Structures are given as structure tokens and as C-alpha cells.
mmCIF file of C-alpha atoms and ligand atoms in Angstrom:
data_model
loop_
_atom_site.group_PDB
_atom_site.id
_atom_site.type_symbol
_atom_site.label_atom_id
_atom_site.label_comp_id
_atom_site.label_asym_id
_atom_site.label_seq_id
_atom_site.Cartn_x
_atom_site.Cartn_y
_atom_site.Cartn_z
ATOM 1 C CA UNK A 182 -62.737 29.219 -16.518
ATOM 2 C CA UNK A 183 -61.130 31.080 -13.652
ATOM 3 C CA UNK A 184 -61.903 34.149 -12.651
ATOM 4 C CA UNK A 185 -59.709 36.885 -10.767
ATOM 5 C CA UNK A 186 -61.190 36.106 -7.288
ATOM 6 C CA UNK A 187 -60.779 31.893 -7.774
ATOM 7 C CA UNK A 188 -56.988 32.502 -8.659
ATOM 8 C CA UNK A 189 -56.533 34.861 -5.401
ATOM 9 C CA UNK A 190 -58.519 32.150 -3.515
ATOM 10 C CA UNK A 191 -55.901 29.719 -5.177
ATOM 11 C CA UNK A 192 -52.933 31.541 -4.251
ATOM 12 C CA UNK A 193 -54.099 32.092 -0.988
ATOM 13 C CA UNK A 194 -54.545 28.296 -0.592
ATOM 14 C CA UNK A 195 -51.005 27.534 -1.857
ATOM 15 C CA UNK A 196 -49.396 30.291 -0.209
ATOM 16 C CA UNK A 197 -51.145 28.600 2.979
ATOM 17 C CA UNK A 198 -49.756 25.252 2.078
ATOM 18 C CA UNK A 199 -45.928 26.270 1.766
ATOM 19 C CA UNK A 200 -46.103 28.295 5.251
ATOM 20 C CA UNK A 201 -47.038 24.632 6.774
ATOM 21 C CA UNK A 202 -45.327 22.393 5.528
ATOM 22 C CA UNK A 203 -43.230 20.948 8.547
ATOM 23 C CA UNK A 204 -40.410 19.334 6.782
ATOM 24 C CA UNK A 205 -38.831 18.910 3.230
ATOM 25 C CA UNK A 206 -40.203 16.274 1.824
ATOM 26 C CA UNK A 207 -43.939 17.976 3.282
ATOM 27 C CA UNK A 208 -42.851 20.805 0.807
ATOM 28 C CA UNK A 209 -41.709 19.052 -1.931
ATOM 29 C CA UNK A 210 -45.401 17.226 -2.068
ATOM 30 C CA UNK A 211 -46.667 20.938 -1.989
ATOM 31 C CA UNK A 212 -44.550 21.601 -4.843
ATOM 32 C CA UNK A 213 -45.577 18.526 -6.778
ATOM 33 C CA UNK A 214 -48.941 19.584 -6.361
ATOM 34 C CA UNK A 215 -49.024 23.036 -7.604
ATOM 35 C CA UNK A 216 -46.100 23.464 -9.976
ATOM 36 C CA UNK A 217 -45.645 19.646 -11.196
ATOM 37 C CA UNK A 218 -46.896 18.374 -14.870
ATOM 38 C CA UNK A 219 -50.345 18.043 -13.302
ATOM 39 C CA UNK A 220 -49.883 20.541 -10.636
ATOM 40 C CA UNK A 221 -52.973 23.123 -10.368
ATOM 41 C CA UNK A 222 -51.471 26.346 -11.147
ATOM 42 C CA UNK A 223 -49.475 24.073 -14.358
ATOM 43 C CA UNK A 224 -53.300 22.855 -15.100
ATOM 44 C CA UNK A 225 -54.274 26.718 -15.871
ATOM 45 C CA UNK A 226 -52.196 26.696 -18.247
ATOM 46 C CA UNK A 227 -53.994 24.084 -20.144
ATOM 47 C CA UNK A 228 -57.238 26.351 -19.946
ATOM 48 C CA UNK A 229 -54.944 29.223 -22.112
ATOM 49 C CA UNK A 230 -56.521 27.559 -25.257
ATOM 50 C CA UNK A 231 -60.200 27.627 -24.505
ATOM 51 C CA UNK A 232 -60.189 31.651 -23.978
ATOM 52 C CA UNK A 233 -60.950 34.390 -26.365
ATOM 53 C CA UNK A 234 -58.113 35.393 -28.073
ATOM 54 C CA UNK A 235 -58.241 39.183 -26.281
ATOM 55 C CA UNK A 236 -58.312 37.182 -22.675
ATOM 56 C CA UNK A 237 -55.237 35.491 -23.105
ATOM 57 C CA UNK A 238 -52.566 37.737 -22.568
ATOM 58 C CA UNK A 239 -53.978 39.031 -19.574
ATOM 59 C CA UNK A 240 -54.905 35.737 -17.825
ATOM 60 C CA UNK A 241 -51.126 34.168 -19.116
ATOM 61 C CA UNK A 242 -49.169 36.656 -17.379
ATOM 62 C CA UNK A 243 -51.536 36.080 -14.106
ATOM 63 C CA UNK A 244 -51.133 32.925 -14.191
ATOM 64 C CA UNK A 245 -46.880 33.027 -14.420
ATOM 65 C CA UNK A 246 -46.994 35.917 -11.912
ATOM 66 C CA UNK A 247 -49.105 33.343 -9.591
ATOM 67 C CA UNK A 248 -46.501 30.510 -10.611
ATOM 68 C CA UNK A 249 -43.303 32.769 -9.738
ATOM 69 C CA UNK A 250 -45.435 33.994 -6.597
ATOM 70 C CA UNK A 251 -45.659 30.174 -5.283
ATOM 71 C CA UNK A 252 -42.059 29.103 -6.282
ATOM 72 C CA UNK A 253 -40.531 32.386 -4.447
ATOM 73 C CA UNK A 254 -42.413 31.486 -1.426
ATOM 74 C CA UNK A 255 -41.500 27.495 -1.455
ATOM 75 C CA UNK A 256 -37.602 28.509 -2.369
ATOM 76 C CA UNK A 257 -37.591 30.511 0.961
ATOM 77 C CA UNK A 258 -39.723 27.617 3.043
ATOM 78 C CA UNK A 259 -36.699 25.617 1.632
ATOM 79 C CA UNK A 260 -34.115 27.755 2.970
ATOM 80 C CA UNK A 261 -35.774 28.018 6.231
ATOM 81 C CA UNK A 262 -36.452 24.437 6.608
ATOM 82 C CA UNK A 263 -33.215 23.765 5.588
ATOM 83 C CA UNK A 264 -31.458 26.042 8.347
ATOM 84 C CA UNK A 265 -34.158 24.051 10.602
ATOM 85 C CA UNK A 266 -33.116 20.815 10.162
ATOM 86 C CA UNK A 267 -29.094 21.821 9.968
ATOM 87 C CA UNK A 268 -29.848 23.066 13.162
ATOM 88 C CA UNK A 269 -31.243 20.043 14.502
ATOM 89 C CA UNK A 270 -28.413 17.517 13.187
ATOM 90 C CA UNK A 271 -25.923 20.164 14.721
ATOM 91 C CA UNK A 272 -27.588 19.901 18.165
ATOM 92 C CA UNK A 273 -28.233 15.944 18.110
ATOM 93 C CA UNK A 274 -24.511 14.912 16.625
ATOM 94 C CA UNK A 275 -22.291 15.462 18.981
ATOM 95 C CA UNK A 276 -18.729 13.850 18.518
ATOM 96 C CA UNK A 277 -16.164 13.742 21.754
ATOM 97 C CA UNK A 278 -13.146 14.350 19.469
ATOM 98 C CA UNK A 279 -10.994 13.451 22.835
ATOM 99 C CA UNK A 280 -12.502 9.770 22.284
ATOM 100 C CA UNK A 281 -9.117 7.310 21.694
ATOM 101 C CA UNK A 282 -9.471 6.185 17.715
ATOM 102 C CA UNK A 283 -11.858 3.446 17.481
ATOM 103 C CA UNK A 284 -9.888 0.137 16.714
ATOM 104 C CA UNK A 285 -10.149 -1.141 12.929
ATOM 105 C CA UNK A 286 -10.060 -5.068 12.048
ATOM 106 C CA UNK A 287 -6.494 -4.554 11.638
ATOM 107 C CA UNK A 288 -5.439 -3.526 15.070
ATOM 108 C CA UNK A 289 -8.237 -6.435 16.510
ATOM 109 C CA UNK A 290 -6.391 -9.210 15.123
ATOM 110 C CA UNK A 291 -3.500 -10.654 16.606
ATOM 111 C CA UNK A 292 -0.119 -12.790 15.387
ATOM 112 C CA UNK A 293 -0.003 -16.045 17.887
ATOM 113 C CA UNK A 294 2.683 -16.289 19.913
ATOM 114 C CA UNK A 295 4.354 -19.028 17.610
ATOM 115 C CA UNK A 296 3.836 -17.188 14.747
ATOM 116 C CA UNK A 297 5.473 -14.215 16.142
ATOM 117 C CA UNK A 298 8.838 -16.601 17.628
ATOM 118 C CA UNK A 299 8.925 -18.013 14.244
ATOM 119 C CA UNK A 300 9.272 -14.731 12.719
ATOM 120 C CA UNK A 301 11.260 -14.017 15.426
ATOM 121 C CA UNK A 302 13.790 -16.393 14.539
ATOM 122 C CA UNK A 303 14.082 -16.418 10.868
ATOM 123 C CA UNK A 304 15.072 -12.606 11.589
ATOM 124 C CA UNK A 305 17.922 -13.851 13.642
ATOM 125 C CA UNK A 306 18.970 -16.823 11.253
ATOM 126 C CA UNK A 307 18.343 -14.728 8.213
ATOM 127 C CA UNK A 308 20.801 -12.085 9.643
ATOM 128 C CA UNK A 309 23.460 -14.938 10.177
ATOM 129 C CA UNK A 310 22.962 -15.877 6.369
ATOM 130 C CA UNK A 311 20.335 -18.985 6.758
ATOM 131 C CA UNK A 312 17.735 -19.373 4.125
ATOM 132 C CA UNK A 313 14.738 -20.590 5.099
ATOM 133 C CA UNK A 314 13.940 -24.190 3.922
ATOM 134 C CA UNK A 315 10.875 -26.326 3.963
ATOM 135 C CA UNK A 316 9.542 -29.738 3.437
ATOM 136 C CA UNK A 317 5.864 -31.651 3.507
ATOM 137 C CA UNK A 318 4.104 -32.750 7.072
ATOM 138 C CA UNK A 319 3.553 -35.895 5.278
ATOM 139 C CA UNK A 320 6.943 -37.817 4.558
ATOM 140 C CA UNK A 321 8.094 -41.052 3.797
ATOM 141 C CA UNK A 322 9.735 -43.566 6.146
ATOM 142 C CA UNK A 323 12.667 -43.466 4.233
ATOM 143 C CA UNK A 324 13.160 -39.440 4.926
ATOM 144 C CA UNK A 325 12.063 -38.909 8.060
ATOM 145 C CA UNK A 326 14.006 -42.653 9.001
ATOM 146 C CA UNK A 327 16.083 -43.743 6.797
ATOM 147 C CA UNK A 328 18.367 -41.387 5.205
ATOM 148 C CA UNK A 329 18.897 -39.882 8.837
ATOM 149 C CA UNK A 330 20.385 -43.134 10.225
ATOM 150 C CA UNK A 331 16.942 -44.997 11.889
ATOM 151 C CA UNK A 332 17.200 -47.889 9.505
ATOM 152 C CA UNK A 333 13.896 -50.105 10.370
ATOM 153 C CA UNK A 334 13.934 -51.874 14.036
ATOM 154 C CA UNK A 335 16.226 -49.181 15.040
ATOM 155 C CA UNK A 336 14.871 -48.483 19.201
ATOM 156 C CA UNK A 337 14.515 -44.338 17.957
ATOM 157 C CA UNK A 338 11.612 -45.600 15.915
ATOM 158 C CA UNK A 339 9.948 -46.286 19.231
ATOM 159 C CA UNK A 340 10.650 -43.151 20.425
ATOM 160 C CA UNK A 341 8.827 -40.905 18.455
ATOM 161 C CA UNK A 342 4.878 -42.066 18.971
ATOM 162 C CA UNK A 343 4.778 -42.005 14.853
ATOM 163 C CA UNK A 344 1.386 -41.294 13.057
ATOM 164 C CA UNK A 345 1.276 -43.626 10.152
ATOM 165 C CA UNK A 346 -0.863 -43.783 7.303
ATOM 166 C CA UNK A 347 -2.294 -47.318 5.982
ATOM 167 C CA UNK A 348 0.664 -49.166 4.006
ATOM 168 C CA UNK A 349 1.007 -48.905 0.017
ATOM 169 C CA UNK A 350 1.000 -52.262 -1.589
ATOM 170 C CA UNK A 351 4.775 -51.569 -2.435
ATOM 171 C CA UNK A 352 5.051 -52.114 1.694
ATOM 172 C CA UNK A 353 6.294 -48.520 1.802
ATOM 173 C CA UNK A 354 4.099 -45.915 4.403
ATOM 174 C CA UNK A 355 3.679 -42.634 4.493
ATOM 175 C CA UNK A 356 3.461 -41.098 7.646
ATOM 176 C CA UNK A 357 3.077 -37.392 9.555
ATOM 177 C CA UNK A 358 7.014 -36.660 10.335
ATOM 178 C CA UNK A 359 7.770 -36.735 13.955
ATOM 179 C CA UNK A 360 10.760 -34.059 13.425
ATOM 180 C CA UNK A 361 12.294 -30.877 11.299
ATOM 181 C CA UNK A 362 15.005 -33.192 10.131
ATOM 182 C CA UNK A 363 13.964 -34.806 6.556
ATOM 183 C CA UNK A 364 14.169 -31.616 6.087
ATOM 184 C CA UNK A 365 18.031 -31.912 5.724
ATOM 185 C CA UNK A 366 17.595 -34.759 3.734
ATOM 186 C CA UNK A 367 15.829 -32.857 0.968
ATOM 187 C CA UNK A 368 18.135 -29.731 1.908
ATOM 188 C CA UNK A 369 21.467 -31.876 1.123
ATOM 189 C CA UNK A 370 19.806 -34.226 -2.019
ATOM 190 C CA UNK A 371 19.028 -31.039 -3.762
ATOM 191 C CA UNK A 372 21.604 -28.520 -3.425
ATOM 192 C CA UNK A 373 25.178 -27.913 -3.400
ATOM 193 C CA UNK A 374 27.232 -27.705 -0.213
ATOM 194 C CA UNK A 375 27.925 -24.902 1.103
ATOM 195 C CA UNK A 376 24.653 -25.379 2.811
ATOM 196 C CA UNK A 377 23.208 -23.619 5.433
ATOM 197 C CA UNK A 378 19.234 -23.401 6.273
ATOM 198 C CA UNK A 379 16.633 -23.316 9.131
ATOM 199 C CA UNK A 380 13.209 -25.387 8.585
ATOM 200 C CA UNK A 381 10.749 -24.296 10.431
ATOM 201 C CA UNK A 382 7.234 -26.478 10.455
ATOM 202 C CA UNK A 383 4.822 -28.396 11.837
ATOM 203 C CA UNK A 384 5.381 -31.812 13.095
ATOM 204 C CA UNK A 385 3.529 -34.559 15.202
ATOM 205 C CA UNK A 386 3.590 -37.590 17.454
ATOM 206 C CA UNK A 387 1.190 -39.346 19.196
ATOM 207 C CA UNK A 388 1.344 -37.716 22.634
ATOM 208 C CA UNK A 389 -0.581 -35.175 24.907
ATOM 209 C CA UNK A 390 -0.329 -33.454 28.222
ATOM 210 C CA UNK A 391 0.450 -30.336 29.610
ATOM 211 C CA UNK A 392 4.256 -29.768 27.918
ATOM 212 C CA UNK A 393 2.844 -32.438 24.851
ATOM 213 C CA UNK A 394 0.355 -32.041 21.870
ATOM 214 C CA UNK A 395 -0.074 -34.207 19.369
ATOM 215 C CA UNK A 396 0.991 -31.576 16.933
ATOM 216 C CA UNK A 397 3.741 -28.522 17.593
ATOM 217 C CA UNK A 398 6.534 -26.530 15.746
ATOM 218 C CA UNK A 399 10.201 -27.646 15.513
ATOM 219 C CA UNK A 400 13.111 -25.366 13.542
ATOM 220 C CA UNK A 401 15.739 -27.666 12.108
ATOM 221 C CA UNK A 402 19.605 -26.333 11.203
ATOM 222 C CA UNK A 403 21.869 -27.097 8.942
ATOM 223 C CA UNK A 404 25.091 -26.293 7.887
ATOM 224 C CA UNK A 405 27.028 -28.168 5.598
ATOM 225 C CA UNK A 406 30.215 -26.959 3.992
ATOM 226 C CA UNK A 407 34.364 -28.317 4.106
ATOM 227 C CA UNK A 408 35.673 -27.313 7.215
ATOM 228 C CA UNK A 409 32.404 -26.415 9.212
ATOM 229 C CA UNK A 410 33.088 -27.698 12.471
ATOM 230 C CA UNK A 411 32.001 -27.607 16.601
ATOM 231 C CA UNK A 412 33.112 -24.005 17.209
ATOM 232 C CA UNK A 413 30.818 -22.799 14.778
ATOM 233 C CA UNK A 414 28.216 -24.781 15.954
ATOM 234 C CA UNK A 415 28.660 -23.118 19.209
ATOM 235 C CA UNK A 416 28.910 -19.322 18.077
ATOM 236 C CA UNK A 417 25.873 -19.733 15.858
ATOM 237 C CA UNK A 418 23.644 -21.361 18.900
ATOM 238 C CA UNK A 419 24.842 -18.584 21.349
ATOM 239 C CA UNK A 420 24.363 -15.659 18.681
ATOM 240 C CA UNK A 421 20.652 -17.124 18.469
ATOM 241 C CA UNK A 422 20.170 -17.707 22.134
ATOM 242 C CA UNK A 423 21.109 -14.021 22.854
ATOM 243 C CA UNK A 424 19.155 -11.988 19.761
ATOM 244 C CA UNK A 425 16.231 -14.217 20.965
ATOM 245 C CA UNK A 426 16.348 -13.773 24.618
ATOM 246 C CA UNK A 427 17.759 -10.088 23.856
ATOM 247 C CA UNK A 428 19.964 -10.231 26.457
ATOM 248 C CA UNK A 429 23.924 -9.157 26.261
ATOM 249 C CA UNK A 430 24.757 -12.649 27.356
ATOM 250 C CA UNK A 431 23.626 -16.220 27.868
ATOM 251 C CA UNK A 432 25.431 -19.012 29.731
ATOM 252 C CA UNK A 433 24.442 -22.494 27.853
ATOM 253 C CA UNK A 434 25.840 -25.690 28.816
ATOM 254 C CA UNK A 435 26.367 -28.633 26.018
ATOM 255 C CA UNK A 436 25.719 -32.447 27.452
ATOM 256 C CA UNK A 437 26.647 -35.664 25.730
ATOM 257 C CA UNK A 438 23.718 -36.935 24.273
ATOM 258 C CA UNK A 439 22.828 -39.208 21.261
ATOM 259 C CA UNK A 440 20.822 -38.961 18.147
ATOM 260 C CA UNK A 441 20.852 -41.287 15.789
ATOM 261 C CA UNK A 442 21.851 -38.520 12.724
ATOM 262 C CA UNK A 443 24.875 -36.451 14.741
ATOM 263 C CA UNK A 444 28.234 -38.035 15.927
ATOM 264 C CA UNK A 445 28.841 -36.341 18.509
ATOM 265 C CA UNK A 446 25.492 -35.234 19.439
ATOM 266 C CA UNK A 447 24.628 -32.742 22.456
ATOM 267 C CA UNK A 448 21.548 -31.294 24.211
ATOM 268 C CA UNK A 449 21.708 -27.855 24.959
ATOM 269 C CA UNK A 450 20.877 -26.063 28.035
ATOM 270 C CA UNK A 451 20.345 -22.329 28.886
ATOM 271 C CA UNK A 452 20.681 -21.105 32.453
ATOM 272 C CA UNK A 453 17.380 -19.691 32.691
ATOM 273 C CA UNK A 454 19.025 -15.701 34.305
ATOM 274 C CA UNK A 455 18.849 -14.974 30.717
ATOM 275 C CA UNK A 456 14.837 -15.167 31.204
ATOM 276 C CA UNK A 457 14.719 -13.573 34.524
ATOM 277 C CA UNK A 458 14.907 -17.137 36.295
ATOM 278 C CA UNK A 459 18.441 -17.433 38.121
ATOM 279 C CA UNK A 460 19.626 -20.878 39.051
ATOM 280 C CA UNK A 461 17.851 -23.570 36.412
ATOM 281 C CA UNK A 462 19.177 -25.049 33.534
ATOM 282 C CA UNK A 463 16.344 -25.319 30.393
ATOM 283 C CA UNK A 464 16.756 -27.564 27.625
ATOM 284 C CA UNK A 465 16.560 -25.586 24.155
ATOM 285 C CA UNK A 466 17.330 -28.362 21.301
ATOM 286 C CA UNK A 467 19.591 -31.364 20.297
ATOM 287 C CA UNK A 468 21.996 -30.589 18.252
ATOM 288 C CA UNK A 469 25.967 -32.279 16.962
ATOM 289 C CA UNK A 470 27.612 -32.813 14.068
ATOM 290 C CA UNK A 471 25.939 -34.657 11.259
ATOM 291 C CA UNK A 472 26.672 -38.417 11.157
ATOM 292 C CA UNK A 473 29.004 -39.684 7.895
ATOM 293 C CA UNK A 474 25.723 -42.034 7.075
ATOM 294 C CA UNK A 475 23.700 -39.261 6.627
ATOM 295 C CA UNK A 476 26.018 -36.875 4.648
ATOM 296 C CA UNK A 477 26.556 -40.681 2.256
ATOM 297 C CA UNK A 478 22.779 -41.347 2.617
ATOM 298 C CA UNK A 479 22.327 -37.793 0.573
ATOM 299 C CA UNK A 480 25.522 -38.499 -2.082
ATOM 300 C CA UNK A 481 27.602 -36.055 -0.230
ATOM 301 C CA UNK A 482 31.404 -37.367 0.002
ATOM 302 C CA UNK A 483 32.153 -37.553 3.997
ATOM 303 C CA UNK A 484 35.258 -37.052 3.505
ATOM 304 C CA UNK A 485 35.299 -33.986 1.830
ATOM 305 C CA UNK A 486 32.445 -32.218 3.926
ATOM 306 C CA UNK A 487 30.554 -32.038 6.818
ATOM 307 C CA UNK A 488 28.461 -29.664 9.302
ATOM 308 C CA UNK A 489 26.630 -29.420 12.177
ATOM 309 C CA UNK A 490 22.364 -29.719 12.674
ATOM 310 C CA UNK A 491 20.087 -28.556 15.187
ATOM 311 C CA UNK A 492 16.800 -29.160 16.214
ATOM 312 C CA UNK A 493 14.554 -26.836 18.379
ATOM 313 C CA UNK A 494 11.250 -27.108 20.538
ATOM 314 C CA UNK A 495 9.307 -23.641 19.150
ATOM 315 C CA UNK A 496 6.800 -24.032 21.131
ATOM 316 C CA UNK A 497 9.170 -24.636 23.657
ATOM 317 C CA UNK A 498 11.374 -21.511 23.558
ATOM 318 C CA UNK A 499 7.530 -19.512 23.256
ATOM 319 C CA UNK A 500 6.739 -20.638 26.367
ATOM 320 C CA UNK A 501 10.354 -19.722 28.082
ATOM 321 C CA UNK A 502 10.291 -15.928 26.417
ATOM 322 C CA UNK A 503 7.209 -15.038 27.122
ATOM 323 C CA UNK A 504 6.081 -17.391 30.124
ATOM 324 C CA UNK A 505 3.281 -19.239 28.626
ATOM 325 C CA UNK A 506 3.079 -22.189 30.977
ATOM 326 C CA UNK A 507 0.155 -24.289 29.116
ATOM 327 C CA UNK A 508 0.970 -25.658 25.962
ATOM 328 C CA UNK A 509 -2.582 -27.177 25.514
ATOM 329 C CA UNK A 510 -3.719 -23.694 25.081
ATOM 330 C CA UNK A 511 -1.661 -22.648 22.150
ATOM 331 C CA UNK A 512 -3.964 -24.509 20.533
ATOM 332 C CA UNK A 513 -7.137 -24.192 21.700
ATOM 333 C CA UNK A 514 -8.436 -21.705 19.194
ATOM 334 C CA UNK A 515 -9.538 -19.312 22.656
ATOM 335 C CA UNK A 516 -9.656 -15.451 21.391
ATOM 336 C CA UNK A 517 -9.590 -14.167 24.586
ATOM 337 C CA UNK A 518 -6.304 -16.418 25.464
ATOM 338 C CA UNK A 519 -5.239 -14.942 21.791
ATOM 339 C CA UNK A 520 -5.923 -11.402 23.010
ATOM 340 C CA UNK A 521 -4.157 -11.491 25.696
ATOM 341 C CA UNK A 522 -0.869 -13.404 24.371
ATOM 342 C CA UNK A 523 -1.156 -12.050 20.876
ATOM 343 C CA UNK A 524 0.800 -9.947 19.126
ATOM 344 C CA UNK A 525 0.214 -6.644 17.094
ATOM 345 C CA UNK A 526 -0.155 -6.981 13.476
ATOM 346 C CA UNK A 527 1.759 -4.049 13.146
ATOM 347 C CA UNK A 528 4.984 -4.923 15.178
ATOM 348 C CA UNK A 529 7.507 -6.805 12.751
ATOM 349 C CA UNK A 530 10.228 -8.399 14.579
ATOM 350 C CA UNK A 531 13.443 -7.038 13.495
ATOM 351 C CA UNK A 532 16.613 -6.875 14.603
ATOM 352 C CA UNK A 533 17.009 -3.168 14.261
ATOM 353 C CA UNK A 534 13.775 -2.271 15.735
ATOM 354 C CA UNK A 535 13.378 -4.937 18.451
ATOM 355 C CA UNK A 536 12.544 -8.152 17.794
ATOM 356 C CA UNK A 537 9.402 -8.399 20.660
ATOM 357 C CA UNK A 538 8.909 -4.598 21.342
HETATM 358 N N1 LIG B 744 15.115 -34.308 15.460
HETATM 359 C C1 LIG B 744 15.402 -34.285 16.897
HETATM 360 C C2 LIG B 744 14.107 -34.470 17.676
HETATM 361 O O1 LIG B 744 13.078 -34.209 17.163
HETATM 362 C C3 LIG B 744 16.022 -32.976 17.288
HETATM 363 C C4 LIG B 744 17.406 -32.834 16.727
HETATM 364 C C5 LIG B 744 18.479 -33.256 17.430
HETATM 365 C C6 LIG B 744 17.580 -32.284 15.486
HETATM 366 C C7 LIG B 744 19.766 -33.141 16.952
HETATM 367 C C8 LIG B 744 18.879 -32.174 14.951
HETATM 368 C C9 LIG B 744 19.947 -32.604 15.728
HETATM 369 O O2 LIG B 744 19.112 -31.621 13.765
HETATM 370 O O3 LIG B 744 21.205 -32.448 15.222
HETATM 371 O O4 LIG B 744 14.160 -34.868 18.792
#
């Protein structure tokens, strides 16, 4: 049983307790001790029962003065200790709020170069009224051969350093296409003229150096409708050449060349002023009109239509734009190379707001 003295002895203790405790979670183990379930002053309370009926009153209302007594005094350690450690954090965090905003992931990662041409030009096309087109990396003979006027033992066959894939009993062989152009193929077998798409993809031949990997981008052309003819050809190719180069104009020079799927067929140059580089010519594409076979290879009537085709070097007119001079290392999967050549995620190309700004 407690006696006056032992509870002022216990209050004393407690009282003692709460002034020292150093931190929070010091006073909350204070708390737990006195005023929890078990807590001594809650433990008096259990003794209520065993006193004589005329003791109780007195010794109850002790007791609860004793308990508000100790929670008064740990409320106002709490405040203090609070204020204490407020205090602290305030001195210790300090933020320079003149600190540039800390990149996120999306501002890290960058478009490559090729990525960002390619968007680039479907902008430029898309404006001109080109849909965008697209066929597998693996094709057949007859597509990327065939049907585009390189019947078998033809010398163009030769020419492109061909991946192929292991014969099928039938004979037939599949293999990686060397060019954008079965693209027209499937473009003119499964629509109605007028036709007019880009194709932009992946395509591969067995070569590598410095202006050669074994894989790199090509955008085919087509247009295919009844009185389509050179002139158009022309316009189109210089409204491309300037949007890309953004320049107000662009000297290009056609030269007779040949391609087994355009009659007549050219190569295009650009004088290279447009890119800051006065007095070369650079090859852009091969272009011409599409050959009769081809148009009759697809079920298209030559008479009644025909169109023009191009076929463009991407990585090619990356490298011109934004003087890239090592093909080998637009594929090398090097960040720091991607860094530094990369584009923002944030900066569409469009024709209203700049197509590389
Ligand atoms: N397919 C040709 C190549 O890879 C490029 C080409 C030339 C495409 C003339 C065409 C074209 O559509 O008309 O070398």
C-alpha cells in the first residue's frame, strides 16, 4: 500500500524522468512506463480495490492528480523537444533554391540521330500528302528481286552483298532485303492507284567500313497515279531537300543512272552550300520513273498509269545535316556518343516549330 510520502517520492522520480529525456522516442519510453497498461502510476490503480472503503476516495483522486501531474509535464517535454528537433532539421537542411532543376529520366534520355531524321522526314512527306508505308526486314526473293525487274542471274543481284537464309525445299529463300523497294511491291499489290507513300526501315547487306554497316536505314517513294510524271518527281525531291536542310534553296543536279526498277533512272546530287560546304556535289538517293515491268509485275495496267520512286541513304543524309562523319558509331550502342549527338525527348520535329531546333 502506498503511502503519501512513497507517491511524492514517485512523482518526484517521474517528474525527474520527463525533464531528461533527450529526445522523443526517450519520452515516449517514459510515458510507456508510467502512464501505459502496466505503467506504475496505472498499477496504483489496481491497488484501489485492496483499501478500506473510507481510503479510497482520497487515495483515487491522488492518484489521478499524480497521473494529470505527469502527463502535463511530458505534453510540455513534447512541445519543447519538438521545437528542439524542428530547430535542428531547420539548421541542417539547407536547400540552394538557385540550384538549376535536377534532370528527371525524361530529360536524360535521348532520340538517336536516325530516329530524329526519320521523324524528321515523315514530317516533311506527311505535309506533302505521303502516308507512311511499311514492309518486313525479312522478304522473299521474289519481292525484293523479282517483281522489281532483277529476274534471277540478273548482274544487280551481285550488287547488293544479299544475306540469305538456308533454302525451303520448294527452292524458294528468304532473305534480309538489301533495299526500301519491296516495299512498292506490297504498296502497288494492295492498294489502288493513286498511290503515294514513303517506307522508311531497316535494311542490310553484307558490307562494313567507315561509310558501310552491315545494317542501316533507307526511305523508299512512291507515287503512282495517271499522269504523274518527271516534273513532279523533281518538285517533290527539291521541296524535301529544302524542309530538310531548312534552307530557302538547294541546287541538286540529276545524272543518268540505271536501276533495274526505273526507266529513266537518275542519281541525285545536292551541292553541299545548302550544308554550309560550298563547292561539292553529295549524292542523296536514286530515283526515276518506275519501269512498265514493275507497274505489270504488281497487275497495274502500264498504260493507264505510272509514277516515279525514290530511294534514300538515312543514315546518309544524318551524317550530311548534322556532320556525323563515322557511321560505325551510329551503332555502337556508346551513351556518351548518344549524349552528345542525341536529341531531346521533348523537341518534336515539326514543320511549324522547326524541324531540328
Ligand atoms: N533501291 C535502290 C538501292 O538501294 C535505291 C533506289 C533507286 C530506290 C531508285 C528507288 C529508285 O525507288 O527509284 O540502291
Amino acid at each position: 500500500m502506498s503511502s503519501g510520502s512513497d507517491l511524492s517520492r514517485l512523482e518526484e522520480i517521474l517528474l525527474n524522468e520527463v525533464a531528461e529525456a533527450a529526445d522523443l522516442s526517450a519520452l515516449e519510453a517514459v510515458r510507456v512506463s508510467a502512464l501505459g497498461k502496466k505503467g506504475r502510476v496505472s498499477e496504483l490503480m489496481t491497488t484501489l480495490g485492496k483499501l478500506p472503503p473510507e481510503e479510497r476516495k482520497g487515495f483515487g483522486a491522488t492518484v489521478n492528480t499524480l497521473k494529470s501531474k505527469i502527463s502535463d509535464a511530458l505534453d510540455a517535454r513534447r512541445t519543447t523537444l519538438e521545437a528542439a528537433a524542428l530547430s535542428a532539421r531547420l539548421a541542417n537542411e539547407r536547400e540552394d533554391v538557385t540550384l538549376p532543376v535536377r534532370m528527371g529520366p525524361e530529360l536524360q534520355g535521348r532520340i538517336h540521330p536516325v530516329s530524329q531524321v526519320l521523324d524528321e522526314c515523315i514530317e516533311i512527306f506527311a505535309d506533302l500528302g505521303f502516308e507512311v508505308a511499311e514492309g518486313p526486314d525479312i522478304e522473299t526473293d521474289e519481292l525484293n528481286f523479282t517483281k522489281l525487274n532483277i529476274p534471277a542471274e540478273h548482274p544487280a543481284r551481285q550488287e547488293h552483298d544479299t544475306f540469305y537464309f538456308h533454302p525451303k525445299p520448294d527452292g524458294s529463300r528468304l532473305l534480309l532485303r538489301t533495299h526500301t523497294s519491296p516495299v512498292q511491291i506490297r504498296a502497288m499489290q494492295s492498294r489502288k492507284p493513286p498511290i503515294r507513300i514513303i517506307a522508311p526501315g531497316r535494311v542490310y547487306r553484307c558490307d562494313s567500313d567507315q561509310t558501310h554497316t552491315p545494317m542501316f536505314h533507307q526511305i523508299e517513294g512512291l507515287v503512282i497515279d495517271e499522269a504523274t510524271h518527271m516534273g513532279h518527281l523533281k518538285w517533290v525531291l527539291e521541296e524535301f531537300a529544302k524542309a530538310f536542310f531548312e534552307v530557302d534553296n538547294v541546287t541538286m543536279r540529276f545524272r543518268a543512272s540505271h536501276f533495274p526498277f526505273t526507266e529513266p533512272s537518275m542519281e541525285v546530287d545536292i551541292d553541299a552550300s545548302a550544308i554550309g560546304k560550298p563547292g561539292q556535289w553529295l549524292e542523296i538517293l536514286g530515283c526515276g520513273m518506275v519501269h512498265p515491268n514493275v507497274l505489270a509485275n504488281c497487275g497495274l495496267d502500264p498504260e493507264k498509269y505510272q509514277g516515279f520512286a525514290f530511294g534514300m541513304g538515312l543514315d546518309r543524309i544524318t551524317m550530311l545535316k548534322y556532320g556525323l562523319p563515322d557511321l560505325r558509331a551510329f551503332f555502337s550502342a556508346d551513351l556518351r556518343w548518344l549524349r552528345h549527338y542525341g536529341f531531346s525527348l521533348l523537341d518534336q520535329p515539326t514543320l511549324g516549330g522547326g524541324l531540328s531546333t
